[in-house]
Coordinates of C-alpha atoms in Angstrom, one line a residue:
M651 CA 26.6 -15.7 -5.3
F652 CA 23.6 -17.7 -4.7
L653 CA 22.4 -21.3 -4.9
Q654 CA 21.0 -21.3 -8.0
A655 CA 23.6 -20.5 -11.1
K656 CA 21.2 -21.0 -14.0
T657 CA 19.0 -18.3 -14.9
S658 CA 16.2 -17.6 -17.2
K659 CA 14.5 -14.4 -18.3
F660 CA 11.5 -17.4 -19.6
I661 CA 9.8 -17.3 -16.2
L662 CA 10.1 -14.2 -15.8
I663 CA 8.8 -12.7 -19.4
V664 CA 5.8 -15.3 -18.9
G665 CA 5.0 -13.6 -15.3
L666 CA 4.5 -10.4 -16.7
F667 CA 2.7 -11.2 -19.9
V668 CA 0.0 -13.2 -17.6
G669 CA -0.1 -10.3 -15.2
F670 CA -0.6 -7.6 -18.1
L671 CA -3.2 -9.5 -19.5
G672 CA -5.1 -10.4 -16.0
S673 CA -4.8 -7.1 -15.4
L674 CA -6.6 -6.0 -18.6
K675 CA -9.2 -8.5 -18.0
F676 CA -9.8 -7.3 -14.9
L677 CA -9.3 -3.6 -15.7
Y678 CA -12.9 -4.3 -18.3
I679 CA -14.7 -6.5 -15.9
D680 CA -14.4 -4.1 -13.0
N681 CA -15.6 -0.9 -15.3
K682 CA -18.1 -2.3 -17.9
D683 CA -21.1 -1.5 -16.2
F684 CA -19.8 2.3 -16.0
L685 CA -19.5 2.0 -19.6
N686 CA -23.5 1.2 -19.7
G687 CA -24.4 4.4 -17.2
D688 CA -24.8 1.8 -14.6
L689 CA -23.8 1.6 -11.2
S690 CA -21.2 -1.3 -10.3
R691 CA -21.5 -3.3 -6.6
G692 CA -23.1 0.1 -5.9
Q693 CA -20.2 2.2 -6.6
I694 CA -20.0 4.7 -9.4
V695 CA -16.4 5.4 -11.9
G696 CA -13.7 5.7 -9.3
R697 CA -14.9 4.1 -6.8
D698 CA -13.7 4.3 -3.3
F699 CA -12.3 8.0 -5.1
L700 CA -15.9 9.1 -4.0
H701 CA -15.4 8.7 -0.7
S702 CA -12.2 11.3 -0.8
W703 CA -13.6 13.7 -2.5
T704 CA -17.0 13.9 -0.6
A705 CA -15.1 13.8 2.6
V706 CA -12.4 17.0 0.9
K707 CA -15.9 18.7 0.0
L708 CA -17.3 18.5 3.1
A709 CA -14.1 19.7 4.7
S710 CA -14.3 22.6 2.5
E711 CA -17.3 23.0 4.2
G712 CA -16.5 22.7 7.5
K713 CA -19.0 19.6 7.8
Y714 CA -16.6 17.4 9.8
D715 CA -18.4 15.7 11.9
D716 CA -20.4 14.3 8.5
I717 CA -17.3 13.5 7.4
Y718 CA -15.6 10.5 9.8
N719 CA -19.7 9.1 10.6
P720 CA -20.0 6.6 7.6
E721 CA -24.0 7.3 8.4
L722 CA -23.9 10.9 7.7
L723 CA -20.9 10.6 5.2
I724 CA -23.3 8.7 2.7
S725 CA -26.1 11.0 2.8
H726 CA -23.4 13.3 0.9
S727 CA -23.3 10.8 -2.1
P728 CA -25.2 10.7 -5.0
D729 CA -28.8 9.3 -4.7
D730 CA -28.0 6.4 -7.1
V731 CA -24.9 5.2 -4.6
K732 CA -27.4 6.1 -1.8
K733 CA -30.1 3.5 -2.2
T734 CA -27.6 0.8 -3.0
G735 CA -26.9 1.0 1.2
V736 CA -22.8 0.0 0.0
A737 CA -20.2 1.0 3.0
F738 CA -19.2 4.3 2.7
N739 CA -16.5 5.5 4.9
F740 CA -13.8 7.7 5.1
A741 CA -11.3 6.9 7.9
Y742 CA -7.7 8.8 6.8
P743 CA -6.6 11.4 9.8
P744 CA -7.3 14.7 8.8
Q745 CA -4.1 15.8 7.4
T746 CA -4.9 13.6 4.2
L747 CA -7.8 16.3 4.1
A748 CA -5.4 19.2 4.2
L749 CA -3.1 17.3 1.3
L750 CA -6.3 17.0 -0.9
L751 CA -8.0 20.2 -0.2
P752 CA -7.4 21.5 -3.6
L753 CA -9.3 18.8 -5.4
S754 CA -12.4 20.5 -3.8
N755 CA -12.2 23.7 -6.2
F756 CA -13.2 20.5 -9.1
N757 CA -15.8 18.5 -10.1
Y758 CA -16.1 14.6 -9.5
I759 CA -14.4 13.8 -12.3
T760 CA -11.8 16.4 -13.0
S761 CA -10.8 15.3 -9.7
L762 CA -10.8 11.8 -10.2
I763 CA -8.5 12.6 -13.4
I764 CA -5.9 15.3 -11.8
W765 CA -5.8 12.3 -9.0
G766 CA -5.1 9.6 -10.9
C767 CA -2.3 11.4 -13.1
F768 CA -1.2 12.8 -10.0
S769 CA -0.6 9.0 -8.1
I770 CA 1.1 7.5 -11.6
L771 CA 3.6 10.8 -11.7
C772 CA 4.5 10.4 -8.2
Y773 CA 5.2 6.9 -8.7
I774 CA 7.0 7.3 -12.1
S775 CA 9.0 9.7 -10.1
S776 CA 10.1 7.5 -7.1
S777 CA 11.3 5.0 -9.7
I778 CA 13.9 7.9 -11.6
I779 CA 15.1 9.2 -8.4
F780 CA 16.7 5.8 -7.9
E781 CA 17.7 4.5 -11.4
K782 CA 16.7 6.5 -14.3
K783 CA 15.8 3.1 -16.5
V784 CA 13.0 3.3 -18.9
S785 CA 12.4 -0.6 -18.6
N786 CA 11.6 0.4 -14.4
I787 CA 9.1 2.8 -15.7
A788 CA 7.2 0.3 -18.1
L789 CA 7.1 -2.5 -15.5
L790 CA 5.8 -0.3 -13.0
L791 CA 3.2 0.9 -15.3
I792 CA 1.9 -2.6 -16.8
A793 CA 2.5 -3.9 -12.8
P794 CA -1.0 -5.5 -11.2
T795 CA -1.4 -3.0 -8.6
T796 CA -1.3 -0.1 -10.8
F797 CA -4.3 -1.1 -12.7
L798 CA -5.9 -1.8 -8.9
N799 CA -5.4 1.6 -8.1
I800 CA -6.8 3.2 -11.0
S801 CA -9.7 1.3 -11.2
M802 CA -10.8 1.5 -7.6
G803 CA -9.8 5.3 -7.4
Q804 CA -7.4 4.1 -4.5
N805 CA -4.2 6.2 -3.1
G806 CA -1.9 3.0 -3.3
L807 CA 0.3 4.5 -6.1
F808 CA 0.8 7.7 -4.1
T809 CA 1.8 6.1 -0.8
A810 CA 4.0 3.8 -2.0
A811 CA 6.0 6.3 -3.6
L812 CA 6.2 8.1 -0.5
L813 CA 7.3 4.7 0.8
I814 CA 10.0 4.1 -1.8
S815 CA 11.3 7.7 -2.2
G816 CA 11.8 7.9 1.8
L817 CA 14.0 4.8 1.6
I818 CA 15.7 5.3 -1.7
L819 CA 16.4 8.8 -0.2
L820 CA 17.7 7.8 3.5
E821 CA 21.5 7.9 2.6
S822 CA 21.7 10.5 0.4
K823 CA 18.8 13.0 1.6
P824 CA 18.0 12.3 4.9
R825 CA 16.2 15.4 5.5
L826 CA 13.8 15.3 2.6
S827 CA 13.5 11.4 3.2
G828 CA 12.3 12.0 6.5
I829 CA 10.0 14.7 5.4
L830 CA 8.4 12.1 2.6
F831 CA 8.1 9.4 5.9
G832 CA 6.0 12.3 7.6
I833 CA 3.6 12.4 4.7
L834 CA 3.2 9.0 4.9
T835 CA 1.2 9.5 8.4
I836 CA -2.0 9.7 5.4
K837 CA -1.5 6.3 5.9
P838 CA -0.3 5.1 9.2
H839 CA -0.1 1.9 9.2
L840 CA 2.5 1.8 6.2
G841 CA 4.4 3.5 8.7
I842 CA 4.7 1.2 11.8
L843 CA 8.0 -0.1 10.9
I844 CA 10.1 2.9 9.7
P845 CA 10.8 4.4 13.1
V846 CA 12.1 0.9 14.1
A847 CA 14.1 0.9 10.9
L848 CA 15.5 3.9 11.2
I849 CA 16.1 3.6 14.7
A850 CA 18.0 0.4 14.8
G851 CA 19.8 1.9 11.5
G852 CA 21.1 5.0 13.1
Y853 CA 19.3 7.4 10.6
K854 CA 19.2 10.0 13.2
K855 CA 18.8 12.6 10.8
S856 CA 16.1 10.7 8.6
F857 CA 14.0 10.5 11.7
L858 CA 14.1 14.2 13.4
W859 CA 12.9 14.9 10.1
A860 CA 9.8 12.5 9.8
M861 CA 8.8 13.8 13.3
I862 CA 9.5 17.8 12.7
S863 CA 7.5 16.7 9.5
T864 CA 4.8 14.6 11.0
I865 CA 4.3 17.5 13.7
C866 CA 4.3 20.2 10.8
F867 CA 1.6 18.4 8.7
F868 CA -0.7 18.6 12.1
V869 CA -0.4 21.7 12.7
I870 CA -1.2 22.7 9.2
S871 CA -4.2 20.9 8.8
L872 CA -4.8 22.6 12.6
I873 CA -4.4 26.1 10.6
V874 CA -7.0 24.9 7.7
F875 CA -9.8 23.3 9.6
G876 CA -9.3 23.9 13.3
S877 CA -9.3 21.2 16.1
G878 CA -12.7 20.6 15.1
V879 CA -12.1 18.2 12.4
W880 CA -9.2 16.5 15.0
E881 CA -11.7 16.2 17.5
A882 CA -14.9 14.7 14.9
W883 CA -12.3 11.7 13.7
F884 CA -10.8 10.6 17.3
N885 CA -14.9 11.2 18.4
N886 CA -15.8 8.3 15.1
A887 CA -12.7 6.4 15.8
P888 CA -12.6 4.8 12.8
W889 CA -9.5 2.8 13.8
V890 CA -12.6 1.2 15.8
Y891 CA -14.4 0.7 12.2
A892 CA -11.1 -0.9 10.8
K893 CA -11.0 -3.2 13.7
N894 CA -14.9 -4.2 13.6
F895 CA -14.4 -4.9 9.9
I896 CA -11.5 -7.6 9.7
E897 CA -12.8 -9.6 13.3
N898 CA -16.6 -9.4 11.7
G899 CA -17.0 -8.1 8.3
T900 CA -18.3 -10.3 5.4
G901 CA -18.3 -10.1 1.7
F902 CA -15.7 -10.1 -1.3
A903 CA -13.5 -7.1 0.3
L904 CA -12.1 -9.6 2.7
F905 CA -10.1 -11.7 0.1
M906 CA -8.3 -8.1 -0.6
Q907 CA -6.7 -9.0 2.8
P908 CA -3.5 -10.5 2.3
S909 CA -2.6 -10.1 6.1
P910 CA -1.9 -12.9 8.5
F911 CA -4.7 -12.1 10.5
M912 CA -7.5 -12.3 8.2
T913 CA -5.8 -15.5 6.4
I914 CA -6.3 -17.3 9.9
R915 CA -9.6 -16.0 10.3
L916 CA -10.8 -17.1 6.6
L917 CA -9.2 -20.7 7.2
F918 CA -10.4 -21.3 10.8
N919 CA -13.2 -18.6 11.7
N920 CA -11.1 -18.0 14.7
T921 CA -10.8 -14.4 15.8
E922 CA -8.4 -14.9 18.9
L923 CA -6.1 -17.4 17.2
A924 CA -6.1 -15.0 13.8
W925 CA -4.6 -12.1 16.7
L926 CA -2.3 -14.6 18.4
T927 CA -0.8 -15.1 14.2
Q928 CA -0.4 -11.3 13.8
I929 CA 1.0 -10.7 16.5
I930 CA 3.6 -13.0 16.2
S931 CA 3.9 -12.0 12.5
A932 CA 4.3 -8.4 13.6
I933 CA 7.2 -9.8 15.9
L934 CA 9.3 -11.8 13.1
S935 CA 8.8 -8.8 10.8
S936 CA 10.1 -5.9 13.3
G937 CA 13.3 -8.5 13.9
C938 CA 13.8 -9.2 10.3
V939 CA 13.9 -5.3 9.9
I940 CA 16.0 -4.5 13.0
Y941 CA 18.5 -7.4 12.1
T942 CA 18.5 -6.0 8.2
F943 CA 19.3 -2.4 9.0
K944 CA 21.8 -3.3 11.6
K945 CA 23.6 -6.0 9.5
S946 CA 23.2 -5.0 5.7
H947 CA 25.5 -2.4 3.8
S948 CA 22.9 -2.8 1.0
L949 CA 20.4 0.5 0.6
E950 CA 18.5 -2.3 -1.9
L951 CA 17.9 -4.9 0.8
K952 CA 17.1 -2.3 3.6
A953 CA 14.2 -0.8 1.3
S954 CA 13.1 -4.3 0.2
V955 CA 13.0 -6.4 4.0
L956 CA 11.6 -2.9 5.3
I957 CA 8.8 -3.0 2.6
T958 CA 7.8 -6.4 2.2
A959 CA 8.1 -6.8 6.6
T960 CA 5.3 -4.1 6.4
Y961 CA 2.3 -6.3 4.8
L962 CA 3.1 -8.8 7.3
V963 CA 2.8 -6.6 10.3
S964 CA -0.5 -4.6 10.1
P965 CA -3.8 -6.7 10.4
Y966 CA -5.3 -4.2 7.7
I967 CA -3.6 -4.4 4.7
H968 CA -5.4 -4.0 1.0
S969 CA -4.3 -5.5 -2.2
Y970 CA -3.9 -2.1 -3.6
D971 CA -1.5 -1.3 -1.1
M972 CA 0.9 -3.5 -2.3
A973 CA 2.2 -1.1 -5.1
A974 CA 5.7 -0.8 -3.0
L975 CA 5.9 -4.8 -3.8
N976 CA 6.6 -3.6 -7.2
F977 CA 10.0 -2.4 -6.6
V978 CA 11.2 -5.0 -4.6
M979 CA 10.2 -7.9 -7.4
I980 CA 12.5 -5.7 -10.1
W981 CA 14.9 -5.0 -7.8
Q982 CA 15.4 -8.2 -7.0
A983 CA 14.7 -10.3 -10.4
R984 CA 17.7 -7.6 -12.0
K985 CA 20.0 -8.5 -9.1
G986 CA 18.8 -12.4 -9.8
L987 CA 19.5 -11.8 -13.5
E988 CA 23.2 -10.7 -12.9
N989 CA 24.4 -12.9 -10.0
G990 CA 22.0 -15.8 -10.1
F991 CA 18.8 -16.6 -8.0
I992 CA 17.6 -18.8 -4.9
Y993 CA 16.4 -21.7 -6.1
G994 CA 12.3 -21.6 -6.6
E995 CA 13.4 -17.6 -6.4
Q996 CA 12.1 -16.7 -10.2
T997 CA 8.5 -18.4 -9.1
L998 CA 8.4 -16.9 -6.2
L999 CA 9.0 -13.4 -8.1
V1000 CA 6.0 -14.1 -10.6
V1001 CA 3.6 -15.5 -8.1
A1002 CA 4.0 -12.1 -5.8
W1003 CA 3.5 -10.1 -9.1
V1004 CA 0.3 -11.4 -9.8
M1005 CA -0.9 -11.6 -6.4
P1006 CA -2.7 -8.8 -6.5
L1007 CA -4.5 -9.5 -9.0
I1008 CA -5.5 -13.4 -8.1
M1009 CA -6.1 -13.2 -4.4
M1010 CA -9.9 -12.3 -4.2
S1011 CA -10.4 -15.6 -6.5
I1012 CA -8.2 -17.8 -4.9
G1013 CA -9.5 -16.7 -1.6
Y1014 CA -13.0 -17.3 -2.4
L1015 CA -12.2 -20.9 -3.5
G1016 CA -10.6 -21.1 -0.1
F1017 CA -7.0 -20.6 -0.4
P1018 CA -6.6 -17.4 1.2
I1019 CA -2.4 -18.1 1.8
F1020 CA -1.1 -14.7 0.3
P1021 CA 0.9 -14.0 3.6
L1022 CA 2.8 -17.1 3.2
I1023 CA 4.2 -15.5 -0.2
T1024 CA 5.0 -12.6 1.5
L1025 CA 6.6 -14.3 4.2
L1026 CA 8.3 -16.7 1.7
M1027 CA 9.9 -13.4 -0.2
L1028 CA 10.9 -12.0 3.5
S1029 CA 12.4 -14.9 4.2
V1030 CA 14.6 -14.9 0.9
L1031 CA 15.7 -11.4 1.2
V1032 CA 16.7 -12.0 5.3
Y1033 CA 19.0 -14.8 4.0
K1034 CA 20.5 -12.5 1.2
V1035 CA 21.1 -10.0 3.9
N1036 CA 22.9 -13.0 6.1
I1037 CA 25.2 -14.3 3.1
T1038 CA 25.8 -10.4 1.9
K1039 CA 26.0 -8.4 5.1
N1040 CA 29.5 -7.9 4.5
D1041 CA 29.2 -7.1 1.2
K1042 CA 28.0 -3.9 -0.3
L1043 CA 25.2 -5.8 -2.9

């Protein structure tokens, strides 16, 4: 079907092997200080999860201003963490606190374990919804982004599950699909393209239920916490913190940002050019999503294009947010083995698979080029849309 008739599993197997070994190495290096009872980069085991757990504990006590003011939030962290001056921030909208509130009943380590298990379960379940294949589950478990999220105490697996499940259920269960998209508002920048896609594809029922669930989620947070938590969120404007970070931030965390904005900023130290590049990227990505959802009959291709474009539309994105991209790579690798790959596609899939793991090192060496990989993936997907738009791939 595609340009390259001859296919081989060898390069894909090598990529999986390299990714898995690299992930194990990362897991050890990132946590070895904890094994000795020490801090690591000013953080305790679970790293960023401490921010969320501290925030939800404060929410249960009604201390909303302390949640969204980084200087006040860190004052509630352990003494040894406080002394390091490490960045300590909780920027998620208040509905996130409603979702995490049950964890306020447990100590930190117990909450960390519960959250990790829950995230993995949701991530695996999203695969089972689409296709009950043990191989898919195994691939997701050994993916580099899975290790990144567990080690860093992040929510990338959970948000990926929401995005993937919402897309998979678009046609079979549009109401549930919309509800899942509404819950995804806990991380709004991952859902920027969802309304664009739903409108372009004519998924009116899913769009309606996404709006309803978003409003319900908002109302639930008001019922649980009152309006004070939203006032605190708006008053401290976490989006200003994010903007300041991507424009003026320093340190290794910048190399975890695979956005076009960050690439241009790191290469040319020019924020105006970075914003222009990001705007162009967002427009092109939106156009690709609109075209795909209007022309393609393949739900897999629609989902793949939307997921890939998501990482090109927001200037604020992290490596651990790219867990949903694993589904795209698994889907396209399987289709490629069945029907043939486009020239270079296998290599591209392998690079994209290990990209979240190696982007910090490569970026530090002066090559923060990973949006190019995402852009190439999007180009390949749109090409497939174009040549299969009259077929169900």
